[in-house]
Coordinates of C-alpha atoms and ligand atoms in Angstrom, one line a residue:
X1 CA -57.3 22.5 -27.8
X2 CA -57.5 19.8 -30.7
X3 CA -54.8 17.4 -30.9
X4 CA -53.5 18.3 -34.2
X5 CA -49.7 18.0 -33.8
X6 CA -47.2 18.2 -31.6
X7 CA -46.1 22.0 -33.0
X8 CA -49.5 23.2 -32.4
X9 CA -48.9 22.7 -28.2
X10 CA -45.5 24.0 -27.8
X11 CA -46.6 27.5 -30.0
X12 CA -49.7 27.8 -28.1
X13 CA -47.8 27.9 -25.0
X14 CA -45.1 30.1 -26.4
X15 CA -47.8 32.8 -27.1
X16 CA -49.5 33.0 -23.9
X17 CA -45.9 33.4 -22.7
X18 CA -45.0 36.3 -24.9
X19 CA -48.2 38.1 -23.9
X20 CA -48.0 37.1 -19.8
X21 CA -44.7 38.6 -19.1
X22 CA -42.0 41.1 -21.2
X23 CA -40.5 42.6 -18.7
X24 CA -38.2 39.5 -17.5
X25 CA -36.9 38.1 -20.5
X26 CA -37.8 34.5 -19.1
X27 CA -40.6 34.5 -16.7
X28 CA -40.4 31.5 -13.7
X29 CA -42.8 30.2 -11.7
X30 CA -42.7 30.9 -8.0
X31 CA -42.2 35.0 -8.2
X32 CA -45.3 35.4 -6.4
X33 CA -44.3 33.2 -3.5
X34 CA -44.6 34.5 -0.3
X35 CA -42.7 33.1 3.0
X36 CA -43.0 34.1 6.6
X37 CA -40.2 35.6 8.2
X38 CA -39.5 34.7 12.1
X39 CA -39.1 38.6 12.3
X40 CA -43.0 38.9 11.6
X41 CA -44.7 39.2 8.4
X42 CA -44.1 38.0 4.6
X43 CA -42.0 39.0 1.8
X44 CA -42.1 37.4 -1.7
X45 CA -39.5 34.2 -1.9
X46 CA -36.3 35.3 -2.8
X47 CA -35.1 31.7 -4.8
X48 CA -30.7 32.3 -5.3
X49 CA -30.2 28.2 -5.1
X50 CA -30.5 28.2 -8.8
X51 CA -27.2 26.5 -9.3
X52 CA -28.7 23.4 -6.8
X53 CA -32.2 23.5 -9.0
X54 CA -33.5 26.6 -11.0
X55 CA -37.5 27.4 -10.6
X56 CA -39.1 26.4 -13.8
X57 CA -39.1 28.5 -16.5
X58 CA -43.2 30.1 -16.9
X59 CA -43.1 29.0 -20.9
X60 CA -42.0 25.2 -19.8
X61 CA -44.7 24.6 -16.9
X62 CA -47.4 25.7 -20.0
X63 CA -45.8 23.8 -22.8
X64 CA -46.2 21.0 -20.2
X65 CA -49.3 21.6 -19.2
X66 CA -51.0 22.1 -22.2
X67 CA -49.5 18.4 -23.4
X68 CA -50.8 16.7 -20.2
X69 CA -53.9 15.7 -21.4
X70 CA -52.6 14.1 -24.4
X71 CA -49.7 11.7 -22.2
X72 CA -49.6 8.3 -23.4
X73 CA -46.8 5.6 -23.1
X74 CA -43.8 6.3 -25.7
X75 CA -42.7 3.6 -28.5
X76 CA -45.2 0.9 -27.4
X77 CA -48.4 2.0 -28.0
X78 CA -50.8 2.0 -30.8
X79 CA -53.2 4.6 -29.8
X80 CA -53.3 8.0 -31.2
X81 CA -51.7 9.5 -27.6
X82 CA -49.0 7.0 -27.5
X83 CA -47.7 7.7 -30.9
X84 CA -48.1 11.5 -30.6
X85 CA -46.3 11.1 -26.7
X86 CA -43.5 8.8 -28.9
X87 CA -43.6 11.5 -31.7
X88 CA -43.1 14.2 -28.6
X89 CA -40.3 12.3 -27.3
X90 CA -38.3 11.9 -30.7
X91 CA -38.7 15.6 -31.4
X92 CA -37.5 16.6 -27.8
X93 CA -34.4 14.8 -28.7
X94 CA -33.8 16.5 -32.3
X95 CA -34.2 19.9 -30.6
X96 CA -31.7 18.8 -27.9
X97 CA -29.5 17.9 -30.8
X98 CA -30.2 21.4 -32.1
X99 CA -29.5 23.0 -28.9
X100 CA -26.2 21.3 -28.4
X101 CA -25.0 21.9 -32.1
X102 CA -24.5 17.9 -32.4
X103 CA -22.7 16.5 -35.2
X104 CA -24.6 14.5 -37.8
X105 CA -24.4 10.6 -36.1
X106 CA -24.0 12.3 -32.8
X107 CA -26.6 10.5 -30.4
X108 CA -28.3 12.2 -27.5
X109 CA -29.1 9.8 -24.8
X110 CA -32.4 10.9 -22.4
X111 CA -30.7 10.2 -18.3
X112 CA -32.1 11.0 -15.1
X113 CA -29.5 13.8 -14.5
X114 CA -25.8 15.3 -15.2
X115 CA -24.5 12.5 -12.4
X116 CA -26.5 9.5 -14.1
X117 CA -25.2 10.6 -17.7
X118 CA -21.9 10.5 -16.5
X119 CA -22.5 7.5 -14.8
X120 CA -23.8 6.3 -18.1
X121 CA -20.2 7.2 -20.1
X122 CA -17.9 5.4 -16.9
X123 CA -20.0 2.5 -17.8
X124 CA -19.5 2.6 -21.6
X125 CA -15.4 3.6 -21.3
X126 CA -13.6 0.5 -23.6
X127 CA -11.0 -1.2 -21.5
X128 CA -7.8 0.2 -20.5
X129 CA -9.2 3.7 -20.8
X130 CA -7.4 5.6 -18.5
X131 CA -9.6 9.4 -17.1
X132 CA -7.6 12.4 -16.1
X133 CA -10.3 14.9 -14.0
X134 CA -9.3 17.8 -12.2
X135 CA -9.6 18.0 -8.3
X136 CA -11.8 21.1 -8.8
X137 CA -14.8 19.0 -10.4
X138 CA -18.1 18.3 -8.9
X139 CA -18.5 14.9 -7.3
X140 CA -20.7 13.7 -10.5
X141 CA -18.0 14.3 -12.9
X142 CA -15.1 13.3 -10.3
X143 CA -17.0 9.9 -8.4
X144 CA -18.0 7.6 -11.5
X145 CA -14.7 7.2 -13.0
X146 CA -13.0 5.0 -10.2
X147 CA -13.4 1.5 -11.8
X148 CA -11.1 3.1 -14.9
X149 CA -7.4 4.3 -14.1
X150 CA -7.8 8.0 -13.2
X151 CA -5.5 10.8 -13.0
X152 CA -6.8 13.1 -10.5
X153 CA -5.3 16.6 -11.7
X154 CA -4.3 19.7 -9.2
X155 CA -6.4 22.5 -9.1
X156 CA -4.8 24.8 -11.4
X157 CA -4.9 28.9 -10.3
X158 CA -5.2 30.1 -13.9
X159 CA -7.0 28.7 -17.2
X160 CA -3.8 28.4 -19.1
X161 CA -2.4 26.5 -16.0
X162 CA -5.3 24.0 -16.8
X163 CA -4.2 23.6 -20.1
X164 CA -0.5 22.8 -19.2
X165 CA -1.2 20.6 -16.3
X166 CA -3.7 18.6 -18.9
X167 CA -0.9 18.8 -21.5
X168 CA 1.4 17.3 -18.9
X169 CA -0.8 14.8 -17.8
X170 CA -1.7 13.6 -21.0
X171 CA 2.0 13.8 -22.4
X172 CA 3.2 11.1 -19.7
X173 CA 0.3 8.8 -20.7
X174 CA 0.3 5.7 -22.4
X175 CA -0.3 7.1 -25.9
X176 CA -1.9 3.7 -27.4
X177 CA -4.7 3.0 -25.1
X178 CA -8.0 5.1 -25.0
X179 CA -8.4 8.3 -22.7
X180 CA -10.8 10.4 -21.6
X181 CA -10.8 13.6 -19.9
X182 CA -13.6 15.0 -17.8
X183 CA -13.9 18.7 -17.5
X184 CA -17.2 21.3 -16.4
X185 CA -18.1 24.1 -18.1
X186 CA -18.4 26.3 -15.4
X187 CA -18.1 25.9 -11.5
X188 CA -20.9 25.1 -9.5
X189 CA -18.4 26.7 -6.4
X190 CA -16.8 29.7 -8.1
X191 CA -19.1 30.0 -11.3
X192 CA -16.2 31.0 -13.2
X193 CA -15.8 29.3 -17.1
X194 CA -13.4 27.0 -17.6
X195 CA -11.1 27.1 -21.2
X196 CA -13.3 24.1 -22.3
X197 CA -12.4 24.6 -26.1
X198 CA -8.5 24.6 -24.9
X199 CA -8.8 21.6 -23.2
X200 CA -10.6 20.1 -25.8
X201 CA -7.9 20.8 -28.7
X202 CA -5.2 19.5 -26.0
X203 CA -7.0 16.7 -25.0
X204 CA -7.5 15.6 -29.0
X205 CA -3.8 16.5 -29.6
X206 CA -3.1 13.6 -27.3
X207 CA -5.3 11.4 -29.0
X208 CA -8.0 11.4 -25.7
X209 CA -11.4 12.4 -26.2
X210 CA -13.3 14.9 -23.7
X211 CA -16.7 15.0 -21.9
X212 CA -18.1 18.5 -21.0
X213 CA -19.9 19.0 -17.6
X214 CA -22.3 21.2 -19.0
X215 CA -24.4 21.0 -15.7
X216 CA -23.7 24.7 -14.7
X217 CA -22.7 26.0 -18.6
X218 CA -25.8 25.5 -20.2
X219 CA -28.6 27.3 -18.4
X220 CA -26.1 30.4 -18.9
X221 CA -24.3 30.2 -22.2
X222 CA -24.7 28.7 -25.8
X223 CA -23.0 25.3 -26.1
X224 CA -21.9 24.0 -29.3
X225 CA -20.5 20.5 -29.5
X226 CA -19.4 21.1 -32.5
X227 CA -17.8 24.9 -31.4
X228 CA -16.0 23.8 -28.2
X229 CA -15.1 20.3 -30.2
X230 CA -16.2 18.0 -27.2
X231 CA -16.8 14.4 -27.9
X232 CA -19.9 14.6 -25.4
X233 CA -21.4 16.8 -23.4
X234 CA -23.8 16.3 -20.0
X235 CA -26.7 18.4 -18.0
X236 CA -29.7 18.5 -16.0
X237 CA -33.1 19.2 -16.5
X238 CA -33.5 20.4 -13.4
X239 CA -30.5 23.2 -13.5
X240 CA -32.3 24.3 -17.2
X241 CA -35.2 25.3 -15.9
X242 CA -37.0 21.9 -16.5
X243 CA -37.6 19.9 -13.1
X244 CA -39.2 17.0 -14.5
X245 CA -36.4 14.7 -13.8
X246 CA -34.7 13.8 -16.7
X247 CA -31.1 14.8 -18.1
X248 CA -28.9 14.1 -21.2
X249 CA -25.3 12.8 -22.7
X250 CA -25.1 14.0 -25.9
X251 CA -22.3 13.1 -28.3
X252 CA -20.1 10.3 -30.0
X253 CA -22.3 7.4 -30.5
X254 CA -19.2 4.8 -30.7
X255 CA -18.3 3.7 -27.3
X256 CA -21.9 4.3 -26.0
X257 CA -22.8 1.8 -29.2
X258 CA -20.0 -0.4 -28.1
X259 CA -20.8 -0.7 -24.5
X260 CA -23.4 -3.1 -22.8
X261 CA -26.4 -1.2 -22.3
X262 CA -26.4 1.0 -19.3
X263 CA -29.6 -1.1 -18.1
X264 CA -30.9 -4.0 -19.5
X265 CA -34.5 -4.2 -20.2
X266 CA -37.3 -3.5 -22.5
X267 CA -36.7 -0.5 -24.7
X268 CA -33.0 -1.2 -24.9
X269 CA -33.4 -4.4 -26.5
X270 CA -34.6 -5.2 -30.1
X271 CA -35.3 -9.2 -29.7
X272 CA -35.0 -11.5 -26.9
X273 CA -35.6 -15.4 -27.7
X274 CA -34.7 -18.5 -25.6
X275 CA -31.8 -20.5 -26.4
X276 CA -32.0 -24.2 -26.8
X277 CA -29.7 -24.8 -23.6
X278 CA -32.3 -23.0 -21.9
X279 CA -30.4 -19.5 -21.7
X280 CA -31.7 -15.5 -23.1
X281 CA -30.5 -14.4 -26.5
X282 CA -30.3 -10.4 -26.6
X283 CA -30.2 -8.4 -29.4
X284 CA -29.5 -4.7 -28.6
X285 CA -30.4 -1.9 -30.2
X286 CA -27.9 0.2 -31.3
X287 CA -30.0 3.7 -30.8
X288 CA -29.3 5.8 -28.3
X289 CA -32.6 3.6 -27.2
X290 CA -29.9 1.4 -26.5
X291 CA -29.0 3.1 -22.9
X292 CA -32.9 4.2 -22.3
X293 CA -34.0 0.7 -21.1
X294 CA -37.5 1.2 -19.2
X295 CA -40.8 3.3 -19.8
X296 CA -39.2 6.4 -20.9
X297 CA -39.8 9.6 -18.8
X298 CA -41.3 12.1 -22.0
X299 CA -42.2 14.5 -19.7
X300 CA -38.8 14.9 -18.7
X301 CA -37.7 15.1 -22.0
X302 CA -40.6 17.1 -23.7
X303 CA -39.3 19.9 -20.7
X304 CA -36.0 19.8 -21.6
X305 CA -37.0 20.3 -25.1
X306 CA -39.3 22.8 -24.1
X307 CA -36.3 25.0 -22.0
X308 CA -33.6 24.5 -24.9
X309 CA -36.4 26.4 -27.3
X310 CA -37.2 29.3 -25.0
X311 CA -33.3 29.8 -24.1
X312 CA -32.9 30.0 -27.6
X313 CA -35.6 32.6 -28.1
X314 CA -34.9 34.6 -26.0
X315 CA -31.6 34.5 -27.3
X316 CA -28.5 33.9 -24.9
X317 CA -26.6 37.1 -25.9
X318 CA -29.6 38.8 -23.9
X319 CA -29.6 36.2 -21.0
X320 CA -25.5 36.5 -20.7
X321 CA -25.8 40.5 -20.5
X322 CA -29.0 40.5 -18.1
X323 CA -27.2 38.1 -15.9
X324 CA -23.7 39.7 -16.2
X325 CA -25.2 42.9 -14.6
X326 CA -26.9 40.9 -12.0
X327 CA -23.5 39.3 -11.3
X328 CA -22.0 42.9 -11.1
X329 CA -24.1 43.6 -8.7
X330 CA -23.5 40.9 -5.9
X331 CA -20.1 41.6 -6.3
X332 CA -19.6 45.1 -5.9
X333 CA -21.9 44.6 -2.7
X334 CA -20.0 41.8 -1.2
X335 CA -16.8 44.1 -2.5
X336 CA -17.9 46.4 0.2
X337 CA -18.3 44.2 3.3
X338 CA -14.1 44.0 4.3
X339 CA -15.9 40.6 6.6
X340 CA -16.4 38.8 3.4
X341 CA -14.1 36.6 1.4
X342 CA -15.5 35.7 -2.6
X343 CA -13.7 32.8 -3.1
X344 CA -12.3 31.7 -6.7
X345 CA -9.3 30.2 -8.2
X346 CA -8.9 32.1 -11.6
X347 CA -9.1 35.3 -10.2
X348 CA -11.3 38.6 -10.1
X349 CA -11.0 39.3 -13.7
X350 CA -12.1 35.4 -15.0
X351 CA -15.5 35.1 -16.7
X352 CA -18.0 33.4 -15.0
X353 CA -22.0 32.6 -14.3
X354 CA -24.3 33.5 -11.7
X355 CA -22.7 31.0 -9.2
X356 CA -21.0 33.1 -6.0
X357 CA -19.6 31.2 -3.3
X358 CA -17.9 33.3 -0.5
X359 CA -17.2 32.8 3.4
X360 CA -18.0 35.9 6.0
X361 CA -15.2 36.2 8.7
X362 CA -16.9 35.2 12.3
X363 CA -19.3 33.1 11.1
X364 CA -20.7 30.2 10.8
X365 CA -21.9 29.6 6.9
X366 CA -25.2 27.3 8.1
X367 CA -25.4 30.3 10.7
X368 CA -25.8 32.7 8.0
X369 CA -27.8 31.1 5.5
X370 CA -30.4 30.2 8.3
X371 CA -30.6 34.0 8.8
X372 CA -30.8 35.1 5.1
X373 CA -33.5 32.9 5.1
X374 CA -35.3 33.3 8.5
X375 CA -35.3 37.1 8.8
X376 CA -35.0 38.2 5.0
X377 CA -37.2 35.5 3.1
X378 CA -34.2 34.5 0.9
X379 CA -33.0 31.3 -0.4
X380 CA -28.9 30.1 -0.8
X381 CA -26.8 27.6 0.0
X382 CA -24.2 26.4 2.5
X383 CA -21.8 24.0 2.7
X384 CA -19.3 22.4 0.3
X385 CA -21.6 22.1 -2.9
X386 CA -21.0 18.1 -3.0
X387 CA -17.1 19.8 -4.6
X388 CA -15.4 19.1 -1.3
X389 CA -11.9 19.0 -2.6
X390 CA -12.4 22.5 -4.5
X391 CA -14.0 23.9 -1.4
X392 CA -11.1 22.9 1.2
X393 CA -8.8 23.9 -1.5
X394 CA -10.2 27.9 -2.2
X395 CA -10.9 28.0 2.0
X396 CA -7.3 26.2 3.0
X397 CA -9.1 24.5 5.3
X398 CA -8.3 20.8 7.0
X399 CA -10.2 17.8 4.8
X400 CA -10.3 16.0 8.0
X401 CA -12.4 18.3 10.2
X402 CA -14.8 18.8 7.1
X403 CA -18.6 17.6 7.4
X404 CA -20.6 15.8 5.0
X405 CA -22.2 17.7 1.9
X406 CA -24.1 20.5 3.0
X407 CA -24.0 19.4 6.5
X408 CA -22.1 22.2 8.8
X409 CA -19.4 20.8 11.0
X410 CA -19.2 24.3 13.4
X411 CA -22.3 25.6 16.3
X412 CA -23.3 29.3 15.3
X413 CA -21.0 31.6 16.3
X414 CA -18.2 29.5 15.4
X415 CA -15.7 29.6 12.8
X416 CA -16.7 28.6 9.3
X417 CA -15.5 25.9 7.6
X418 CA -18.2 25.6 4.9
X419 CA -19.3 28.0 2.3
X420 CA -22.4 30.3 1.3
X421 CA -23.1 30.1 -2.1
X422 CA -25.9 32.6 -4.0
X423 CA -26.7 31.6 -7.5
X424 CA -29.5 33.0 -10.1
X425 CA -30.3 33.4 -13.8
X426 CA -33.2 33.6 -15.9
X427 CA -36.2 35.2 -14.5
X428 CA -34.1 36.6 -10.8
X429 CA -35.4 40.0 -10.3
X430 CA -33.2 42.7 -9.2
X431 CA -35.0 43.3 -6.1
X432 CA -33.6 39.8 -5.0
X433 CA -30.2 40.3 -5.5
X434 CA -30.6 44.2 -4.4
X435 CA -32.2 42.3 -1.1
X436 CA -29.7 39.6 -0.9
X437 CA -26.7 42.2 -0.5
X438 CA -28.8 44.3 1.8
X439 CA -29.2 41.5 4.2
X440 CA -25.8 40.4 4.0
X441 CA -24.9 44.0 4.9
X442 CA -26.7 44.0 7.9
X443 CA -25.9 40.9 9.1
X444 CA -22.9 41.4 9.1
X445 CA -22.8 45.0 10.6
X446 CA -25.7 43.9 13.3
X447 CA -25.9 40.4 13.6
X448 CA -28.7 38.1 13.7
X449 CA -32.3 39.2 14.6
X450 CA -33.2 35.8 16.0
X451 CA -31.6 32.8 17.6
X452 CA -30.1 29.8 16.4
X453 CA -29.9 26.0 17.0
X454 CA -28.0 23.5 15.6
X455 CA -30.4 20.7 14.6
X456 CA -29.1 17.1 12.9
X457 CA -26.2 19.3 11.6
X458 CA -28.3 22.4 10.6
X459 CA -28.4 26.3 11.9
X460 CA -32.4 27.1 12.6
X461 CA -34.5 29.3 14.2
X462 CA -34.1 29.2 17.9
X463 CA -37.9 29.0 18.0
Ligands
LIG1 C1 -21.0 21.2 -12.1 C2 -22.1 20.1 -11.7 N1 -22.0 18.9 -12.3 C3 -22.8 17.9 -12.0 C4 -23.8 18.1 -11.1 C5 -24.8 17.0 -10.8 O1 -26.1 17.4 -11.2 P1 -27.3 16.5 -10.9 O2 -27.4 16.5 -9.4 O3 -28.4 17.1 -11.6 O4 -27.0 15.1 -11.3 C6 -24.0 19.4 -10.5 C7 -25.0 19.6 -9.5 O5 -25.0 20.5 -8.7 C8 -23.1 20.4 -10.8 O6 -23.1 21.6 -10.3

């Protein structure tokens, strides 16, 4: 392939795509994948952890590939592959923009992940900025705000309960100083929606601004910054289909352009020059370079970029209905297992993504996902999903006696106090979900297969 532009790789890649696969909408890597099963034999990979990290999507391991040969360093070189890698990178972040909706004078701000663009906004809050975040959030959006003054909020039991315990939070506030409220998009525990353009409007009622965890949200649904009417909005390569290790905060370039950068070093900075007392003089840039300080990661980037443009092709009304009945699915199976508990706070009826979390009477949840795995070849999760205080909350269980993320507290057999959670989107055939309530099924109405251990905190095979 000549080097012509930048255009020319991502369309080649697009139409070996198109041609590979149309029966999925968006094809991923890994569906061939075959694990052993301590039962005997093989079955192909059953990957339902795609709220932790999705498989990559088929079209963005091509797009990267096929730009591989062509990597050179971004914004410092003067060969031909640098400026076409620093061209990549620029356009990666106007599709972002495009993705997101952004607003003209928006910035979007290349991270390492949802937690280290949130990280990136506690760091830029102005002084005196007091954070109101619900209980319910993931530890990213509920950690990084604890040098500010933070409001934690109760986990509400409907979405209009969320906007009047905001409403009420925000009312008592000091009404002059800065605020900022943190809210996800959807659950990463219960994968149902949250009212984010509600809690927008009430947030700007009360003169506070709003940052959207769109960690879970935007592998699953359209997200418009300027629709919902957040200030900024974060996610993850990694949960879009694009596990090259970079992230984004998109949005209001004020505070981020007001704020010391979020590392100092090359990239960030425009001109450096000694003092005559000997000190550093720093002039910053004011760019969203500004908060990119090091060798930027365009691979990262040029992925993301790559995963916005085939969500968009394939066109998220499509993705949302394909996934809906996938969703329908798990739950009328689970629906028939009287053993198992879904758990959720907004109810049967809420909207939500791929993203089940559920408990199954007489078991331990380590002990169960070790067996999904072990004997049916299939991949979830366990634990508390790094939401503890949303976890204990939905199982009315005692924080004290709780174990560290993911880490099971109870020896098979015992009661759980941890979760199983089975996610998918894009690309997750029916036969895995059709499989996935066919084990739990059995499980439950036979038991185990096998034998299990308890090793540094985990349920494995006995053998
Ligand atoms: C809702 C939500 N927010 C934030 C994060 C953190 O994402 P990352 O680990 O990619 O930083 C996660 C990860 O599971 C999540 O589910």
């Amino acid at each position: 392939m000549s080097v012509s532009t930048v255009a020319a790789l991502s369309t080649a890649a697009v139409d070996q795509t198109v041609c590979r696969d149309t029966t999925a909408s968006l094809p991923v890597l890994g569906r061939d994948v075959t694990v052993p099963l301590v039962t005997g034999g093989e079955v192909t990979y059953a990957a339902l952890d795609y709220a932790a990290s999705a498989p990559a999507l088929q079209r963005v391991w091509d797009d990267v590939a096929a730009y591989a040969p062509y990597y050179g360093s971004v914004h410092r070189g003067a060969g031909y592959l640098s400026q076409l890698s620093t061209d990549l990178f620029e356009n990666a972040r106007r599709t972002v923009e495009e993705f997101l909706d952004c607003r003209d004078g928006d910035q979007v701000v290349f991270t390492r992940s949802t937690t280290d663009s949130l990280n990136l906004l506690a760091a830029a809050l102005p002084a005196d900025c007091q954070v109101f975040v619900f209980e319910t959030e993931h530890h990213a959006s509920l950690l990084p705000w604890r040098d500010a003054r933070v409001t934690y909020l109760n986990a509400p039991r409907t979405p209009g309960e969320a906007v009047a315990t905001l409403e009420r939070a925000l009312a008592e506030r000091d009404p002059h100083g800065p605020a900022l409220v943190c809210v996800t998009g959807a659950s990463n525990v219960t994968g149902e929606l949250w009212p984010v353009r509600e809690l927008a409007a009430a947030a700007h009622e009360h003169g506070a601004r709003i940052v959207l965890d769109a960690a879970q949200l935007a592998p699953h649904h359209p997200v418009s910054v300027r629709e919902l009417d957040v200030d900024w909005v974060a996610f993850s390569g990694h949960k879009l289909y694009a596990p090259f290790g970079s992230g984004v905060l998109a949005g209001r370039a004020d505070w981020l352009t007001a704020a010391e950068p979020y590392l100092a070093g090359g990239g960030a900075s425009r001109k450096v020059s000694r003092r005559v007392d000997g000190g550093v003089d720093v002039e910053w840039h004011e760019s969203a370079a500004r908060h990119e300080a090091g060798s930027p990661n365009v691979i990262g980037a040029y992925s993301i970029a790559s995963a916005c443009k085939a969500l968009t092709e394939a066109g998220f009304d499509a993705l949302v209905a394909r996934e809906q009945q996938l969703i329908d699915t798990v739950r009328a199976g689970l629906a028939e297992v009287p053993e198992v508990r879904v758990l959720s706070l907004f109810g049967d009826d809420a909207p939500r993504v791929g993203v089940i979390s559920f408990v199954v009477e007489g078991w331990n949840s380590s002990h169960f996902a070790a067996a999904l795995s072990a004997e049916y070849g299939i991949g979830v999760r366990d634990g508390l999903f790094c939401a503890h205080p949303l976890v204990r909350t939905l199982l009315g269980s005692d924080p004290q006696t709780q174990g560290e993320c993911g880490a099971p507290e109870a020896a098979p057999g015992e009661k759980s106090l941890n979760a199983i959670r089975v996610s998918f989107g894009a690309g997750t055939p029916d036969e895995h979900v059709e499989r996935f309530v066919r084990a739990v099924k059995e499980l439950v109405r036979d038991g185990a297969q096998w034998n299990y251990r308890t090793v540094d905190g985990r349920c494995v095979p006995a053998v």
